[in-house]
PDB file of C-alpha atoms in Angstrom:
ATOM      1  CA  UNK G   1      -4.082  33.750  80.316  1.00  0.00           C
ATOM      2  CA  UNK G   2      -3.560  30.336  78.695  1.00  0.00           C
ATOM      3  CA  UNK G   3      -6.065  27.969  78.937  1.00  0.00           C
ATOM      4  CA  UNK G   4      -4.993  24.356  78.779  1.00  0.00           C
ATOM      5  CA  UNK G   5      -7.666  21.735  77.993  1.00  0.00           C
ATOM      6  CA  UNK G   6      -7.277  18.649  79.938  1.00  0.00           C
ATOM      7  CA  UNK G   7     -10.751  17.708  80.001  1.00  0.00           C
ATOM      8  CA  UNK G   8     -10.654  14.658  77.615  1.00  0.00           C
ATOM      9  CA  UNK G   9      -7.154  13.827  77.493  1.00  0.00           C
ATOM     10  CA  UNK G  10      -7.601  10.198  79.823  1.00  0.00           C
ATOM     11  CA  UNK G  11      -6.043   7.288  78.046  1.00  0.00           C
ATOM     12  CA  UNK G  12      -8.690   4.418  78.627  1.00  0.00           C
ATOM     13  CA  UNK G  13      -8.256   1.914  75.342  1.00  0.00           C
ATOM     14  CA  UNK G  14     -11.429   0.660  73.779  1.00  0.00           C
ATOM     15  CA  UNK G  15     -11.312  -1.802  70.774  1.00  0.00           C
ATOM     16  CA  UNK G  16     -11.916   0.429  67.689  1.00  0.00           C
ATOM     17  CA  UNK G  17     -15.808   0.247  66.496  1.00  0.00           C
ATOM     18  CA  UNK G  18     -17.164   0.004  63.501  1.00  0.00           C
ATOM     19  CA  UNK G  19     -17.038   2.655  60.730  1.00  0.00           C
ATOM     20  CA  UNK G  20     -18.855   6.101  61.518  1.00  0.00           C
ATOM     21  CA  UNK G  21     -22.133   6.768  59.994  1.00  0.00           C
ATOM     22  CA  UNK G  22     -21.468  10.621  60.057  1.00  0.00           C
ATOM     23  CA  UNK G  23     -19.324  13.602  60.903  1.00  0.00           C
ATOM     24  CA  UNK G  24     -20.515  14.552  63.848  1.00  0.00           C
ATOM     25  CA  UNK G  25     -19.223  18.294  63.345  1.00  0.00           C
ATOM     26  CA  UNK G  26     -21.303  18.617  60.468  1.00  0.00           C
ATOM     27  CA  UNK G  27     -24.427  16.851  61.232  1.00  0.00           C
ATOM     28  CA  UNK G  28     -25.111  17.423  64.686  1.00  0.00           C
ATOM     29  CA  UNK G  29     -24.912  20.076  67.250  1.00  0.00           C
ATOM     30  CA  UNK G  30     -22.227  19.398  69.996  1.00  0.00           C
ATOM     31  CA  UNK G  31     -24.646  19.102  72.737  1.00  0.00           C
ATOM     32  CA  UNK G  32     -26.192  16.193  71.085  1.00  0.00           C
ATOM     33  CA  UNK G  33     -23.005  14.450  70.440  1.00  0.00           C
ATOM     34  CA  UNK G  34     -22.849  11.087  72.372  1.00  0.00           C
ATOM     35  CA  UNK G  35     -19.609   8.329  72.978  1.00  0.00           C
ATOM     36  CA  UNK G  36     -19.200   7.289  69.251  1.00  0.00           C
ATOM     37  CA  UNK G  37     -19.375  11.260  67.878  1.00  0.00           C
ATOM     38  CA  UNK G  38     -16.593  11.374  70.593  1.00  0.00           C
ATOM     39  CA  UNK G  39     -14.485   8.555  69.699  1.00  0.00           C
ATOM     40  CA  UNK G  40     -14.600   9.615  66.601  1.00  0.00           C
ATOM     41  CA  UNK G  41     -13.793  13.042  66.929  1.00  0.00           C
ATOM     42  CA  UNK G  42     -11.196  12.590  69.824  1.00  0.00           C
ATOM     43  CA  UNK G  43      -9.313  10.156  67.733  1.00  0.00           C
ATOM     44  CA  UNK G  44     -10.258   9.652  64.131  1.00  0.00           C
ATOM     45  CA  UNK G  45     -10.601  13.173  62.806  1.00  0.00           C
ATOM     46  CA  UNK G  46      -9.336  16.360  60.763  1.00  0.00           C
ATOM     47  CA  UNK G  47      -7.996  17.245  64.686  1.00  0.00           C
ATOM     48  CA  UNK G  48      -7.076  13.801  65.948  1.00  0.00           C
ATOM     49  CA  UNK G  49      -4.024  11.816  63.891  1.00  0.00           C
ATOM     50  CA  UNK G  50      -2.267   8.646  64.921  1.00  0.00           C
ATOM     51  CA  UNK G  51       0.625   6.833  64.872  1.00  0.00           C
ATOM     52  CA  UNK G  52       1.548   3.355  65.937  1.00  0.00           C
ATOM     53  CA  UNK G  53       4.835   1.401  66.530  1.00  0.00           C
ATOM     54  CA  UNK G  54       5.084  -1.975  66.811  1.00  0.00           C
ATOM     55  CA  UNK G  55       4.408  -5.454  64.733  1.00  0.00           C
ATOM     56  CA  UNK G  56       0.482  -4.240  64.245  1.00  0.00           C
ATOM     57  CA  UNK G  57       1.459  -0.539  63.073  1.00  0.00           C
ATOM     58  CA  UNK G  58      -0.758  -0.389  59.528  1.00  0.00           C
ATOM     59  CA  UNK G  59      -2.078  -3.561  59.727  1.00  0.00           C
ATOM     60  CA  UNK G  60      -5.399  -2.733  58.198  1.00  0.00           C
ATOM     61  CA  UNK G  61      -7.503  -2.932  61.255  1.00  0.00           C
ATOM     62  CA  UNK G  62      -8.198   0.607  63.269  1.00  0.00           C
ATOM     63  CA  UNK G  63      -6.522  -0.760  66.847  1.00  0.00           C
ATOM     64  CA  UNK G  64      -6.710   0.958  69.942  1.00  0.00           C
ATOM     65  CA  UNK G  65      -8.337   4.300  70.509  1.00  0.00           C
ATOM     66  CA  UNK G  66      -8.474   6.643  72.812  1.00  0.00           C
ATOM     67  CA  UNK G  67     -11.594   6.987  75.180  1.00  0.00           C
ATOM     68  CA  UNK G  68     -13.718  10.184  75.189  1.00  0.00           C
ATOM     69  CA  UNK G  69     -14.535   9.255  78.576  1.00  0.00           C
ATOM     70  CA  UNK G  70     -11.098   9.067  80.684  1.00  0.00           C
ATOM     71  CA  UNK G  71      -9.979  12.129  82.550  1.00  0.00           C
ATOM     72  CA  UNK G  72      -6.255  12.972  83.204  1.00  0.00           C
ATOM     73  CA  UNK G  73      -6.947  15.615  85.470  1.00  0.00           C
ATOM     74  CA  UNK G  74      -9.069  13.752  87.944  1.00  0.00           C
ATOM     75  CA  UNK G  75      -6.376  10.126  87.615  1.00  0.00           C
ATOM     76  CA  UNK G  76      -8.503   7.856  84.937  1.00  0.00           C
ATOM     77  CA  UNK G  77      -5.521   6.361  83.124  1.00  0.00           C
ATOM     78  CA  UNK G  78      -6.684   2.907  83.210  1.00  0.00           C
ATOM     79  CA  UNK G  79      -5.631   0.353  80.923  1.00  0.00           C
ATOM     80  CA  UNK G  80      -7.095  -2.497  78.657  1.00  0.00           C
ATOM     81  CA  UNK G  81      -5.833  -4.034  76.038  1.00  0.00           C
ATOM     82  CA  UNK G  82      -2.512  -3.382  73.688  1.00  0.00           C
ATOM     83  CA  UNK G  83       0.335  -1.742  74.259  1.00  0.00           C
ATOM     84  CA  UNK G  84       2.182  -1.387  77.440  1.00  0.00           C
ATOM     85  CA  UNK G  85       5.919  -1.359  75.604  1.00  0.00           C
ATOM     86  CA  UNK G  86       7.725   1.181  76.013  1.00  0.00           C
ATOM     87  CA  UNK G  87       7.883   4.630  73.864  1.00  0.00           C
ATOM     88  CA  UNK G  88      10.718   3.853  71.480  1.00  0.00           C
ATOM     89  CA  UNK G  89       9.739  -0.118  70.838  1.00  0.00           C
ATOM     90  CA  UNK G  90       8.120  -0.721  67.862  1.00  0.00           C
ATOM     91  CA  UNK G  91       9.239   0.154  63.775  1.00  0.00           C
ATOM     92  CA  UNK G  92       7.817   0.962  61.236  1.00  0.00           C
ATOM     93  CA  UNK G  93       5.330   3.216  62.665  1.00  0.00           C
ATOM     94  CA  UNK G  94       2.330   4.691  60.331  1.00  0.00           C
ATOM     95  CA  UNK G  95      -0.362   6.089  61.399  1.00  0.00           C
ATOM     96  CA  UNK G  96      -3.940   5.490  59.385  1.00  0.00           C
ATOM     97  CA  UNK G  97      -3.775   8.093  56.888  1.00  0.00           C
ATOM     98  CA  UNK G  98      -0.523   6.940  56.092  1.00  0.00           C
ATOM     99  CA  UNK G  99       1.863   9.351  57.359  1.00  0.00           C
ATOM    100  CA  UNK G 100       5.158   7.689  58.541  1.00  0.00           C
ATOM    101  CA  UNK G 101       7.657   8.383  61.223  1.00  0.00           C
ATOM    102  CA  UNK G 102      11.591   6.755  61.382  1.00  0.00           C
ATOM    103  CA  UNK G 103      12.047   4.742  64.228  1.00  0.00           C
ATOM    104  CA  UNK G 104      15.603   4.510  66.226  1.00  0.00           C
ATOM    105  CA  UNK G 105      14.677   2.036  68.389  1.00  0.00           C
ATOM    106  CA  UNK G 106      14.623  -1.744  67.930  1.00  0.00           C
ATOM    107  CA  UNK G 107      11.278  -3.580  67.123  1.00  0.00           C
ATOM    108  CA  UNK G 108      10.541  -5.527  69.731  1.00  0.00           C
ATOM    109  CA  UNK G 109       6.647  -6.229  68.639  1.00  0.00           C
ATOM    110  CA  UNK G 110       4.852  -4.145  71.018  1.00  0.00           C
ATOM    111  CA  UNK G 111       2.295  -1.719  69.617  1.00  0.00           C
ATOM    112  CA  UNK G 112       2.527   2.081  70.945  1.00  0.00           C
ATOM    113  CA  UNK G 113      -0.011   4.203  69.995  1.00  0.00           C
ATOM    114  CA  UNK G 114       0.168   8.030  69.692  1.00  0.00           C
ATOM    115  CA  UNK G 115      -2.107  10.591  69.035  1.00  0.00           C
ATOM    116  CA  UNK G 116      -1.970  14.215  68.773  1.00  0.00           C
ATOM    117  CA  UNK G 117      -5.139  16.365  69.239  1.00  0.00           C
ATOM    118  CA  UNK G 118      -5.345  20.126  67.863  1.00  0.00           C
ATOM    119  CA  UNK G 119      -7.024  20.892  71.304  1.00  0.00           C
ATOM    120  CA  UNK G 120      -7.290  24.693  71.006  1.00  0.00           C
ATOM    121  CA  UNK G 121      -9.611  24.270  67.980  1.00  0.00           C
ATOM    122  CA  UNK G 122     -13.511  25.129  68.613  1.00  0.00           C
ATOM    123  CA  UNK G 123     -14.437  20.954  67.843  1.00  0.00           C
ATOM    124  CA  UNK G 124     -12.115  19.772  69.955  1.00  0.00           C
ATOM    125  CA  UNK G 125     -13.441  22.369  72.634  1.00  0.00           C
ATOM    126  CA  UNK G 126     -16.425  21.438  72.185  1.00  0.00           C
ATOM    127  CA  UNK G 127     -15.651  18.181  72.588  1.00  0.00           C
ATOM    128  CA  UNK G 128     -14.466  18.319  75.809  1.00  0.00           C
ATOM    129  CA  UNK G 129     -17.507  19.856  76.906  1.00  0.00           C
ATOM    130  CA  UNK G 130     -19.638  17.073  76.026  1.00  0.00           C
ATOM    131  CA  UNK G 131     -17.542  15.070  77.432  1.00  0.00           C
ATOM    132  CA  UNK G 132     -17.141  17.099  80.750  1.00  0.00           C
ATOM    133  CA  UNK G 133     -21.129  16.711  80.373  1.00  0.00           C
ATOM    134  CA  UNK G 134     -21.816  13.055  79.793  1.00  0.00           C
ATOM    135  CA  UNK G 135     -19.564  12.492  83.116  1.00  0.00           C
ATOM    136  CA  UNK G 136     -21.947  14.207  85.128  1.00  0.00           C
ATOM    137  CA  UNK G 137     -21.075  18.342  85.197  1.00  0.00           C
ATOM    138  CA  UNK G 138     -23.978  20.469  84.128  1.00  0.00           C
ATOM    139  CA  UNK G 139     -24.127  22.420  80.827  1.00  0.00           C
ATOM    140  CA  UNK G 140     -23.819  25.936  82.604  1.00  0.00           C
ATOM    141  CA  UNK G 141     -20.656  24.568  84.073  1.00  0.00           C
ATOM    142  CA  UNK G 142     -19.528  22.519  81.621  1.00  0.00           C
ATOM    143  CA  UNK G 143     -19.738  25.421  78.890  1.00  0.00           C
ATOM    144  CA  UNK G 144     -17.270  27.763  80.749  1.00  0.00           C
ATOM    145  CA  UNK G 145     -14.637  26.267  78.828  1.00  0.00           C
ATOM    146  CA  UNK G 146     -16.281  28.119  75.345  1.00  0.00           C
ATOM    147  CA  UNK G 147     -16.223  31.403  77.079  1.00  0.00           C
ATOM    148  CA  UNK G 148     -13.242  32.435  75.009  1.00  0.00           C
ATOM    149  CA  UNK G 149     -10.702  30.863  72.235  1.00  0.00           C
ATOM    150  CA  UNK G 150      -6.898  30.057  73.479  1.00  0.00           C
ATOM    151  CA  UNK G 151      -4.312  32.939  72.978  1.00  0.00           C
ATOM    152  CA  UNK G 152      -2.497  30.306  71.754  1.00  0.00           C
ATOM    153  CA  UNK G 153      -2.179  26.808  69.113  1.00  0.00           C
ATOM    154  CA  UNK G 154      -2.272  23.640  71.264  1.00  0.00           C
ATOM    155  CA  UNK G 155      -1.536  20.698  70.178  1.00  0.00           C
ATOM    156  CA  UNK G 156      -1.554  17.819  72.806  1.00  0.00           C
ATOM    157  CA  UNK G 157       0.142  14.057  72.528  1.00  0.00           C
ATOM    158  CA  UNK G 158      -1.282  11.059  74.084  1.00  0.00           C
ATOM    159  CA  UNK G 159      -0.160   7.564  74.354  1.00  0.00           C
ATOM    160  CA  UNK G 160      -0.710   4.906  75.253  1.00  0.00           C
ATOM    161  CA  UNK G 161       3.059   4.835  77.148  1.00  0.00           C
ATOM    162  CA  UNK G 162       4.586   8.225  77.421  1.00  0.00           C
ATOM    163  CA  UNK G 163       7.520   6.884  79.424  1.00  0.00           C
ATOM    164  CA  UNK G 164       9.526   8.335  77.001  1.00  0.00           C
ATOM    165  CA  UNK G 165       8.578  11.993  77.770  1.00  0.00           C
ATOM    166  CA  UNK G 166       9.703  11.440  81.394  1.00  0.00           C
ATOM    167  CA  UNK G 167      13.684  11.779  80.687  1.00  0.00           C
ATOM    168  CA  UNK G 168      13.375  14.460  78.054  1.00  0.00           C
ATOM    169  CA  UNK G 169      14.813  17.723  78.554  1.00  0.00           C
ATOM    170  CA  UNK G 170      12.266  20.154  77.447  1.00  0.00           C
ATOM    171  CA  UNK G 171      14.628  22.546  75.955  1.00  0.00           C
ATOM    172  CA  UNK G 172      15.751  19.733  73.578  1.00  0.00           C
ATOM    173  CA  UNK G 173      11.973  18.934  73.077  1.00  0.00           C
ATOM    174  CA  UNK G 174      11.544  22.156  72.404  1.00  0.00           C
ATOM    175  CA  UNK G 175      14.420  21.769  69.677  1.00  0.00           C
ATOM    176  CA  UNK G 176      12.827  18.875  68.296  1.00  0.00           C
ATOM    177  CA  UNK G 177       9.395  19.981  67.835  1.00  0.00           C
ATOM    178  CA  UNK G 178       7.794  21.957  65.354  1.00  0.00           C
ATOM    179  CA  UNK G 179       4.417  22.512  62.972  1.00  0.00           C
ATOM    180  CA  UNK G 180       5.887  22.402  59.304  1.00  0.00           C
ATOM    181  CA  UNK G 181       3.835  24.478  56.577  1.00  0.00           C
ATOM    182  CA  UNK G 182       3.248  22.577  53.592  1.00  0.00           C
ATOM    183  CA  UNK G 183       2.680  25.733  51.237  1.00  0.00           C
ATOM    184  CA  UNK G 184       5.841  28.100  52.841  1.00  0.00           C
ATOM    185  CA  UNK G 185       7.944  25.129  54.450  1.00  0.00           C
ATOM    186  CA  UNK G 186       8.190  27.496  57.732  1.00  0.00           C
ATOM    187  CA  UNK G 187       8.646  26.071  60.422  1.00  0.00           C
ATOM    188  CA  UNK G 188       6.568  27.100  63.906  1.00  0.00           C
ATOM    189  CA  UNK G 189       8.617  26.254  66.769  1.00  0.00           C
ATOM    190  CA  UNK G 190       6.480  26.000  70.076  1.00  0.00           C
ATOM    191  CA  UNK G 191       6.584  28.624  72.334  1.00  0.00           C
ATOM    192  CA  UNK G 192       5.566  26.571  75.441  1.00  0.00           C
ATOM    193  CA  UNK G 193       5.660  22.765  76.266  1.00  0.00           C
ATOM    194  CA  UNK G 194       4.012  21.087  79.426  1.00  0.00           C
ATOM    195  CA  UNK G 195       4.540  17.701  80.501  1.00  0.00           C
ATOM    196  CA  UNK G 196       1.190  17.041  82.405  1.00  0.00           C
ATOM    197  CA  UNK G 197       1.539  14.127  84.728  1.00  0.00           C
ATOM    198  CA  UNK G 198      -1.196  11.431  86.518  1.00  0.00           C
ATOM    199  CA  UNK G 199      -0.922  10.405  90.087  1.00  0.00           C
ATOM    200  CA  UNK G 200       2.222   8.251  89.585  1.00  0.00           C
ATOM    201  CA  UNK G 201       4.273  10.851  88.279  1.00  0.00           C
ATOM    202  CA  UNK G 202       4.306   9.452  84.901  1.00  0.00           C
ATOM    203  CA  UNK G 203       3.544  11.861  81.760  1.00  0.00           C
ATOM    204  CA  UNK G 204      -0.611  11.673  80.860  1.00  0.00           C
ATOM    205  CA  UNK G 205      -0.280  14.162  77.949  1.00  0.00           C
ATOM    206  CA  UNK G 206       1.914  16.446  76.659  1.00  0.00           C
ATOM    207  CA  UNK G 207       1.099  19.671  75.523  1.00  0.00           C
ATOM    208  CA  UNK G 208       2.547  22.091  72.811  1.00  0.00           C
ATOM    209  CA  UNK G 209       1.820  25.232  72.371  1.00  0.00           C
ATOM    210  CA  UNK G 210       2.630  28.050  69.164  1.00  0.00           C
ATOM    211  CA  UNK G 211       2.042  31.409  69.039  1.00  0.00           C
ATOM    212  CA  UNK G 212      -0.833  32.804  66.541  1.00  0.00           C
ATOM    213  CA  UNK G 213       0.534  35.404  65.791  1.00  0.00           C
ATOM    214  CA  UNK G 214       4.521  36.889  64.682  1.00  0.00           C
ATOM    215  CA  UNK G 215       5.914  39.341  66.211  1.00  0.00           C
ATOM    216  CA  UNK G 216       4.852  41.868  63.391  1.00  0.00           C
ATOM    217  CA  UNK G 217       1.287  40.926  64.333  1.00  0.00           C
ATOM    218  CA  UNK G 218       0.849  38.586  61.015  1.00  0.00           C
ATOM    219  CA  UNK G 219      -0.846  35.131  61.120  1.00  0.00           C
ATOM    220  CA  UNK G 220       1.725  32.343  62.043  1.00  0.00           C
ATOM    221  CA  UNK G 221      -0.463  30.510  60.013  1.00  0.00           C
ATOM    222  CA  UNK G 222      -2.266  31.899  56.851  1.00  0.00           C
ATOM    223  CA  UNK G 223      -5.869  31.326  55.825  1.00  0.00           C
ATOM    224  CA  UNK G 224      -4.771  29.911  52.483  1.00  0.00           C
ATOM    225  CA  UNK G 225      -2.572  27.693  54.172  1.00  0.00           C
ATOM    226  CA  UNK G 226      -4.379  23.757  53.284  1.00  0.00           C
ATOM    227  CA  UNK G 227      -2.225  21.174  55.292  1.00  0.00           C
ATOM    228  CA  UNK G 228       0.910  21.052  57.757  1.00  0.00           C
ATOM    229  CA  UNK G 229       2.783  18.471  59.097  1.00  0.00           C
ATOM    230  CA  UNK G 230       3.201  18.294  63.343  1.00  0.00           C
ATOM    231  CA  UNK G 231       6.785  17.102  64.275  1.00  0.00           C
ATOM    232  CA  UNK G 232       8.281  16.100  67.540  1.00  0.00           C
ATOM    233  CA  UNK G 233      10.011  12.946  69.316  1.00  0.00           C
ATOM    234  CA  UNK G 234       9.351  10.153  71.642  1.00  0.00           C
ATOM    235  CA  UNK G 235      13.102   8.905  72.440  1.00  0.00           C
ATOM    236  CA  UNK G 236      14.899   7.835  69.757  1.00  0.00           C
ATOM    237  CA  UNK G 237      11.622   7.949  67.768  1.00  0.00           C
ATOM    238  CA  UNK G 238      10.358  10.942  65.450  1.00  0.00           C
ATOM    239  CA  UNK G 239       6.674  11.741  65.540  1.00  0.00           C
ATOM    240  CA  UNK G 240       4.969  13.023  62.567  1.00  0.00           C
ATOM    241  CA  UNK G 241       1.376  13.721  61.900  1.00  0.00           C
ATOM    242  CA  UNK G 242       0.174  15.127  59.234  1.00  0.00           C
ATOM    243  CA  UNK G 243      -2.849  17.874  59.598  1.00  0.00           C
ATOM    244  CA  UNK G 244      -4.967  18.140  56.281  1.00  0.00           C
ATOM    245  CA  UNK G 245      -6.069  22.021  57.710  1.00  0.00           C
ATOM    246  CA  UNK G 246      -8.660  22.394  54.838  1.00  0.00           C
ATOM    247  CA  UNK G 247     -10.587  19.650  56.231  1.00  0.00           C
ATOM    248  CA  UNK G 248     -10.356  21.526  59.973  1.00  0.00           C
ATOM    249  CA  UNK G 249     -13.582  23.133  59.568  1.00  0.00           C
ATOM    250  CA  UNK G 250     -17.409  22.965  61.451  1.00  0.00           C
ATOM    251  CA  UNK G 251     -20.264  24.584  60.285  1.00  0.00           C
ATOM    252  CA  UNK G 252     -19.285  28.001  62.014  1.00  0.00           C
ATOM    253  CA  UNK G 253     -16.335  27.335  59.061  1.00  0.00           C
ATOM    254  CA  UNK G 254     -12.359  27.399  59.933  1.00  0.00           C
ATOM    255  CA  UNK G 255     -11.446  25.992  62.967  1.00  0.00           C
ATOM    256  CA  UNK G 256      -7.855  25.631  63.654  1.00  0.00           C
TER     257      UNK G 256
END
């Protein structure tokens, strides 16, 4: 059965803190892991890419992030902050390793972030966890979600407006969307899309999901493969964030 992880996937904003002492992953064992291991994991990792639209997109300073705290599943979706435009205002978009995406849309100055989590990976797991823990659920509980690994790739989008996700068709997202390998140039098409949505009805998180395996049985994605580029579209506007997978690794060593 497919597991989605929904755990961590609120959109609270925070101001971005100061630079990271540490990776987390490496240095610490999750259960130690407090609200800046999260941040930073949740939103500033080799899992965790972002793109922003808008006249601050690049602009040197980290912006926005995504809290470790919020809860989609349980209604946090509260607010503070930037954004608030719409999914398709903004140009120019880049997210902060650089990796640009074409924008359709007019500018009309607003930021958008988005950020796209590789959510069936053991950190990210993890992650949501400790984060499930620090909001009050015990361990035993807590650690159910480690019981076994996905059948399945996920990758999940957040925003900070998914309006845009509202009026697609998911066939055609399903069209648009794909994990490009950097080494072969296949594309992976996603074999399942959900649009999860908070109490208004509005889109919290969307999440994509690729098989692991062909349908001769062989990795859809090889061990020698290093990086890989995620693709999809918000409107008008193309996502694209860019996965360095030789950096997607804990101390248990692969984790994609």
């Amino acid at each position: 059965m497919r597991r989605i992880f929904m755990g961590v996937l609120g959109i609270a904003l925070l101001v971005s803190a100061a630079a990271y002492a540490s990776d987390a992953w490496k240095d610490k064992p999750f259960e130690s892991w407090d609200e800046k291991d999260l941040q930073k994991i949740l939103n500033d990792s080799p899992w965790a890419k972002k793109v922003q639209f808008g006249s601050n997109a690049g602009g040197g300073a980290a912006g926005p992030v995504f809290s470790a705290t919020g809860d989609a599943a349980h209604g946090d979706q509260s607010v503070s902050g930037g954004g608030g435009g719409a999914a398709g205002d903004g140009a120019s978009p880049r997210n902060r390793n650089g990796n640009t995406s074409s924008s359709g849309d007019p500018g009309l100055g607003r930021e958008v972030t988005f950020v796209a989590r590789w959510m069936s990976s053991r950190v990210m797991r993890q992650a949501e966890v400790r984060a499930s823990e620090l909001r009050g659920k015990s361990p035993d509980e807590a650690k159910k979600g480690l019981e076994s690994a996905p059948e399945t790739y996920q990758i999940v989008v957040i925003g900070t407006d998914l309006r845009a996700f509202a009026r697609i068709d998911i066939d055609a997202l399903k069209g648009a969307s794909y994990i490009e390998l950097k080494k072969t140039h296949e594309k992976l098409t996603p074999s399942r899309i959900q649009v999860m949505k908070g109490p208004t009805g509005m889109p919290s998180a969307i999440v994509f999901e690729f098989a692991k395996k062909s349908a001769s049985g062989e990795p859809t994605i090889a061990a020698d493969e290093k990086s890989a580029d995620f693709v999809t579209v918000a409107g008008t506007n193309k996502l694209k964030f860019g996965f360095d997978l030789s950096k997607m690794a804990d101390k248990q060593g692969a984790d994609i």
